[in-house]
Amino acid sequence: MVRVDGVECVGIVGLGLIGGSVAKAYKRVAGIKVLGTDKDKSIVDFAQLAEAIDGELTDADLKNCDVILLAVFPQSVIEWVQSKAHLLGGTTVIDCAGTKGRICKTLFPIAKENNFLFVGGHPMAGLHRSGFKYSREDLFDGEPMVIVPPTHDDIRIFEDIKTLLAPVGFGRLSVTTADEHDKIIAFASQMPHVISNAFVKSPTAPRHKGYSAGSYRDMSRVAQLDPNMWTELFLENKEFLLQEFEHFLYAIGEYKKALIHDDGEKLRRLLAMGSNIKREVDGP
């Protein structure tokens, strides 16, 4: 199903920050042909002018691609595969969307029926800016890539995926299930975006300049986001995201109660507990 002796042709669907960076990463390797498509035809033309792709990805090219990467929103991933499934026999398709549950549940059976390999994927790198103009060939160098294969008992699939993705420069490939991915991503990615976006809504925010340094920058970095993308991701993953809301609201409520009651001992205990957990989880 997969050519394991190298990568000759790559297809990219969606040429924004992620898709553009993937395309540029593959173009670093001599001999790899990169074809791309985007809903905005001007982006395709610009990407070709910038030599990030060799040409537009058409239906006729799909069967010749060793791997096709889908760097679009979850619903668009599903719709694209459903519409192109009959053209994909023999190739490998990997999505790059931020949730995996509905995508994998829907597309694993379709891939099996049409004799191609579909693998859920999530490159764990990005910027707070979006769009092809911010894409970089080194965006994924040394960064993790999470994959969700249709089966976890076939080492050949994992080795083939490693070969196909090697030119992108990922530092590590992690294998998991769709549910485990979505549960962890609700905490590690989605909650920070929600909290950061809510944090800057304070009426004090416009007056922070001259009073803030690293703490404000760290806390507010991901407040600037793509509302369309994150709305879809949050709704796709609302079950796990709401669980994280409950944990967070309980924890923040405890700090609030300590302040209301001038309970310094409880406040110190809460702060020490959070500091210790951070040290245990991530090291000193």
Short mmCIF file of C-alpha atoms in Angstrom, two decimals:
data_model
loop_
_atom_site.label_atom_id
_atom_site.label_comp_id
_atom_site.label_asym_id
_atom_site.label_seq_id
_atom_site.Cartn_x
_atom_site.Cartn_y
_atom_site.Cartn_z
CA MET A 1 0.00 0.00 0.00
CA VAL A 2 2.84 2.40 0.83
CA ARG A 3 6.17 2.86 -0.89
CA VAL A 4 8.66 2.40 1.92
CA ASP A 5 11.73 3.06 -0.19
CA GLY A 6 11.13 6.80 -0.13
CA VAL A 7 8.69 9.56 -0.94
CA GLU A 8 8.33 10.75 -4.52
CA CYS A 9 5.04 12.66 -4.61
CA VAL A 10 3.12 14.43 -1.83
CA GLY A 11 -0.32 16.02 -1.95
CA ILE A 12 -1.33 18.83 0.42
CA VAL A 13 -4.96 19.88 0.87
CA GLY A 14 -5.17 23.28 2.55
CA LEU A 15 -2.26 25.70 2.21
CA GLY A 16 -2.57 27.74 5.38
CA LEU A 17 0.02 27.88 8.16
CA ILE A 18 0.12 24.10 8.69
CA GLY A 19 -0.30 22.94 5.11
CA GLY A 20 2.08 25.58 3.79
CA SER A 21 4.72 24.63 6.35
CA VAL A 22 4.35 20.92 5.53
CA ALA A 23 4.74 21.70 1.83
CA LYS A 24 7.86 23.80 2.41
CA ALA A 25 9.33 21.06 4.63
CA TYR A 26 8.92 18.43 1.92
CA LYS A 27 10.39 20.79 -0.68
CA ARG A 28 13.66 20.83 1.28
CA VAL A 29 14.28 17.28 0.05
CA ALA A 30 15.51 16.97 -3.52
CA GLY A 31 13.39 14.78 -5.74
CA ILE A 32 10.09 15.10 -3.87
CA LYS A 33 7.25 16.50 -5.95
CA VAL A 34 4.75 18.52 -3.89
CA LEU A 35 1.28 19.30 -5.20
CA GLY A 36 -1.17 21.48 -3.31
CA THR A 37 -4.73 22.73 -3.35
CA ASP A 38 -6.71 25.28 -1.39
CA LYS A 39 -10.24 26.67 -1.50
CA ASP A 40 -8.61 29.99 -2.37
CA LYS A 41 -7.07 29.55 -5.83
CA SER A 42 -4.89 32.64 -5.36
CA ILE A 43 -3.14 30.88 -2.46
CA VAL A 44 -2.31 27.95 -4.75
CA ASP A 45 -0.85 30.34 -7.29
CA PHE A 46 1.13 32.17 -4.61
CA ALA A 47 2.44 28.92 -3.10
CA GLN A 48 3.66 27.83 -6.52
CA LEU A 49 5.28 31.22 -7.12
CA ALA A 50 7.01 30.87 -3.74
CA GLU A 51 8.21 27.38 -4.81
CA ALA A 52 6.44 25.75 -1.87
CA ILE A 53 4.61 23.48 -4.30
CA ASP A 54 5.32 22.27 -7.82
CA GLY A 55 1.76 22.61 -9.02
CA GLU A 56 -1.92 22.24 -8.21
CA LEU A 57 -3.21 18.95 -6.82
CA THR A 58 -5.98 17.61 -9.08
CA ASP A 59 -8.15 14.50 -8.93
CA ALA A 60 -5.96 12.91 -11.60
CA ASP A 61 -2.90 13.26 -9.33
CA LEU A 62 -4.35 11.59 -6.25
CA LYS A 63 -3.50 7.99 -7.17
CA ASN A 64 0.11 9.00 -7.84
CA CYS A 65 0.70 10.51 -4.39
CA ASP A 66 2.59 8.45 -1.83
CA VAL A 67 0.91 10.47 0.90
CA ILE A 68 -1.80 13.13 1.01
CA LEU A 69 -1.97 15.44 4.02
CA LEU A 70 -5.20 17.21 4.85
CA ALA A 71 -4.50 20.51 6.62
CA VAL A 72 -8.10 21.71 6.89
CA PHE A 73 -10.83 21.87 9.55
CA PRO A 74 -12.36 18.58 10.81
CA GLN A 75 -15.61 18.84 8.83
CA SER A 76 -13.67 19.66 5.67
CA VAL A 77 -11.41 16.62 6.26
CA ILE A 78 -14.46 14.37 6.38
CA GLU A 79 -16.12 15.94 3.35
CA TRP A 80 -12.95 15.82 1.25
CA VAL A 81 -12.28 12.14 1.95
CA GLN A 82 -15.91 11.19 1.39
CA SER A 83 -15.90 12.91 -2.00
CA LYS A 84 -12.50 11.57 -3.13
CA ALA A 85 -12.50 8.08 -1.58
CA HIS A 86 -13.04 6.31 -4.91
CA LEU A 87 -9.88 7.98 -6.26
CA LEU A 88 -7.56 7.14 -3.36
CA GLY A 89 -6.96 3.41 -3.68
CA GLY A 90 -3.38 2.49 -2.84
CA THR A 91 -2.28 5.75 -1.22
CA THR A 92 -2.04 6.99 2.38
CA VAL A 93 -4.07 9.91 3.71
CA ILE A 94 -3.17 11.69 6.96
CA ASP A 95 -5.20 14.54 8.40
CA CYS A 96 -3.73 17.37 10.47
CA ALA A 97 -6.87 18.59 12.25
CA GLY A 98 -7.01 19.33 15.97
CA THR A 99 -9.58 16.67 16.94
CA LYS A 100 -9.70 13.01 16.03
CA GLY A 101 -12.88 11.38 17.35
CA ARG A 102 -15.47 11.99 14.62
CA ILE A 103 -12.86 12.06 11.87
CA CYS A 104 -11.46 8.62 12.65
CA LYS A 105 -14.84 7.04 13.42
CA THR A 106 -16.18 8.24 10.06
CA LEU A 107 -13.17 7.72 7.82
CA PHE A 108 -11.56 4.46 8.97
CA PRO A 109 -14.42 2.37 7.46
CA ILE A 110 -14.45 4.45 4.26
CA ALA A 111 -10.71 3.94 3.80
CA LYS A 112 -11.03 0.19 4.31
CA GLU A 113 -13.86 -0.05 1.79
CA ASN A 114 -11.87 1.89 -0.82
CA ASN A 115 -8.46 0.25 -0.28
CA PHE A 116 -6.45 3.18 1.02
CA LEU A 117 -4.90 3.88 4.40
CA PHE A 118 -6.31 6.70 6.50
CA VAL A 119 -4.39 7.78 9.59
CA GLY A 120 -5.46 10.47 12.01
CA GLY A 121 -2.68 12.96 12.67
CA HIS A 122 -1.98 16.07 14.70
CA PRO A 123 1.30 17.98 14.27
CA MET A 124 2.01 19.55 17.65
CA ALA A 125 3.37 22.90 16.55
CA GLY A 126 1.92 26.16 15.37
CA LEU A 127 1.84 29.92 15.69
CA HIS A 128 -0.77 32.36 16.91
CA ARG A 129 -0.92 33.72 13.36
CA SER A 130 -2.57 31.82 10.52
CA GLY A 131 -2.23 31.75 6.77
CA PHE A 132 0.28 30.68 4.16
CA LYS A 133 2.33 33.88 4.51
CA TYR A 134 3.37 32.78 8.01
CA SER A 135 4.27 29.21 7.01
CA ARG A 136 7.86 28.07 7.61
CA GLU A 137 9.85 25.10 6.38
CA ASP A 138 11.22 24.49 9.89
CA LEU A 139 7.96 24.84 11.83
CA PHE A 140 7.89 21.13 12.72
CA ASP A 141 11.61 20.49 13.15
CA GLY A 142 12.05 18.51 16.35
CA GLU A 143 8.35 18.83 17.29
CA PRO A 144 6.01 15.92 18.12
CA MET A 145 3.51 14.39 15.73
CA VAL A 146 0.61 12.40 17.16
CA ILE A 147 -0.89 9.70 14.95
CA VAL A 148 -4.03 7.61 15.32
CA PRO A 149 -3.80 4.52 13.08
CA PRO A 150 -6.79 2.29 12.30
CA THR A 151 -5.08 -0.59 14.11
CA HIS A 152 -2.45 -0.68 16.83
CA ASP A 153 -1.12 -4.19 16.17
CA ASP A 154 0.57 -3.66 12.79
CA ILE A 155 4.13 -2.35 13.18
CA ARG A 156 4.38 -1.99 9.40
CA ILE A 157 1.86 0.85 9.39
CA PHE A 158 3.89 2.75 11.97
CA GLU A 159 7.14 2.23 10.07
CA ASP A 160 5.54 3.30 6.79
CA ILE A 161 4.14 6.46 8.39
CA LYS A 162 7.58 7.26 9.82
CA THR A 163 9.06 6.97 6.34
CA LEU A 164 6.37 9.11 4.73
CA LEU A 165 6.64 11.87 7.35
CA ALA A 166 10.43 11.79 7.81
CA PRO A 167 11.11 14.74 5.45
CA VAL A 168 8.87 17.03 7.55
CA GLY A 169 11.38 16.86 10.41
CA PHE A 170 9.23 15.76 13.35
CA GLY A 171 11.24 14.90 16.43
CA ARG A 172 8.93 12.17 17.65
CA LEU A 173 5.87 10.23 16.48
CA SER A 174 3.43 9.21 19.22
CA VAL A 175 0.71 6.61 18.65
CA THR A 176 -2.58 6.88 20.50
CA THR A 177 -6.34 6.39 20.17
CA ALA A 178 -8.79 9.03 19.00
CA ASP A 179 -10.45 9.28 22.44
CA GLU A 180 -7.15 9.57 24.29
CA HIS A 181 -5.95 12.23 21.87
CA ASP A 182 -9.09 14.32 22.25
CA LYS A 183 -9.13 13.98 26.03
CA ILE A 184 -5.53 15.17 26.42
CA ILE A 185 -5.82 17.90 23.79
CA ALA A 186 -8.81 19.36 25.64
CA PHE A 187 -6.45 20.03 28.55
CA ALA A 188 -3.16 20.70 26.81
CA SER A 189 -4.35 22.89 23.93
CA GLN A 190 -8.00 23.84 24.01
CA MET A 191 -8.29 24.99 27.63
CA PRO A 192 -5.23 27.30 27.37
CA HIS A 193 -6.82 28.95 24.34
CA VAL A 194 -10.15 29.42 26.14
CA ILE A 195 -8.52 30.77 29.30
CA SER A 196 -6.18 33.09 27.41
CA ASN A 197 -9.00 34.43 25.25
CA ALA A 198 -11.16 35.05 28.34
CA PHE A 199 -8.27 36.55 30.33
CA VAL A 200 -7.77 39.50 27.94
CA LYS A 201 -11.45 40.47 28.27
CA SER A 202 -10.73 42.07 31.65
CA PRO A 203 -11.52 45.82 31.64
CA THR A 204 -7.98 46.28 32.95
CA ALA A 205 -6.41 44.85 29.77
CA PRO A 206 -6.22 48.14 27.82
CA ARG A 207 -4.20 49.71 30.65
CA HIS A 208 -1.63 46.94 31.14
CA LYS A 209 1.21 48.49 29.14
CA GLY A 210 4.04 49.64 31.34
CA TYR A 211 2.94 47.29 34.12
CA SER A 212 3.39 43.87 32.52
CA ALA A 213 6.23 41.69 31.34
CA GLY A 214 6.64 37.95 30.83
CA SER A 215 3.59 36.83 32.77
CA TYR A 216 1.18 38.81 30.63
CA ARG A 217 2.90 37.72 27.40
CA ASP A 218 2.82 34.05 28.39
CA MET A 219 -0.79 34.17 29.53
CA SER A 220 -2.15 36.13 26.58
CA ARG A 221 -0.10 34.63 23.73
CA VAL A 222 -2.82 32.35 22.37
CA ALA A 223 -5.71 34.78 22.95
CA GLN A 224 -5.20 35.89 19.35
CA LEU A 225 -6.65 32.99 17.39
CA ASP A 226 -8.73 31.97 14.39
CA PRO A 227 -12.32 32.12 15.72
CA ASN A 228 -13.72 29.94 12.95
CA MET A 229 -11.24 27.12 13.47
CA TRP A 230 -11.39 27.12 17.26
CA THR A 231 -15.18 27.28 17.33
CA GLU A 232 -15.31 24.10 15.25
CA LEU A 233 -12.63 22.39 17.35
CA PHE A 234 -14.28 23.30 20.66
CA LEU A 235 -17.68 22.05 19.51
CA GLU A 236 -16.14 18.87 18.07
CA ASN A 237 -14.53 18.13 21.43
CA LYS A 238 -17.08 19.62 23.81
CA GLU A 239 -17.48 16.48 25.95
CA PHE A 240 -13.83 16.45 27.03
CA LEU A 241 -13.54 20.24 27.03
CA LEU A 242 -16.51 20.59 29.39
CA GLN A 243 -14.86 18.09 31.75
CA GLU A 244 -11.79 20.34 31.85
CA PHE A 245 -14.03 23.35 32.49
CA GLU A 246 -15.39 21.62 35.59
CA HIS A 247 -11.88 20.92 36.93
CA PHE A 248 -10.78 24.49 36.26
CA LEU A 249 -13.88 26.20 37.65
CA TYR A 250 -13.63 24.18 40.86
CA ALA A 251 -9.94 25.01 41.25
CA ILE A 252 -10.35 28.74 40.55
CA GLY A 253 -13.32 28.78 42.93
CA GLU A 254 -11.10 27.54 45.75
CA TYR A 255 -8.68 30.45 45.24
CA LYS A 256 -11.62 32.86 45.21
CA LYS A 257 -13.01 31.49 48.47
CA ALA A 258 -9.61 31.77 50.16
CA LEU A 259 -9.41 35.43 49.15
CA ILE A 260 -12.98 36.23 50.24
CA HIS A 261 -12.33 34.77 53.70
CA ASP A 262 -8.79 36.19 54.05
CA ASP A 263 -7.63 32.61 54.49
CA GLY A 264 -3.90 32.99 53.94
CA GLU A 265 -3.10 29.45 55.03
CA LYS A 266 -5.49 27.94 52.47
CA LEU A 267 -4.18 30.28 49.77
CA ARG A 268 -0.58 29.27 50.51
CA ARG A 269 -1.60 25.61 50.42
CA LEU A 270 -3.35 26.01 47.05
CA LEU A 271 -0.40 27.87 45.54
CA ALA A 272 2.10 25.33 46.86
CA MET A 273 -0.01 22.47 45.50
CA GLY A 274 -0.12 23.97 42.01
CA SER A 275 3.60 24.73 42.07
CA ASN A 276 4.41 21.16 43.15
CA ILE A 277 2.17 19.62 40.48
CA LYS A 278 3.86 21.71 37.78
CA ARG A 279 7.29 20.58 39.03
CA GLU A 280 6.23 16.91 39.15
CA VAL A 281 4.67 16.98 35.69
CA ASP A 282 7.28 19.00 33.81
CA GLY A 283 10.39 18.92 36.00
CA PRO A 284 12.14 21.80 37.76
#
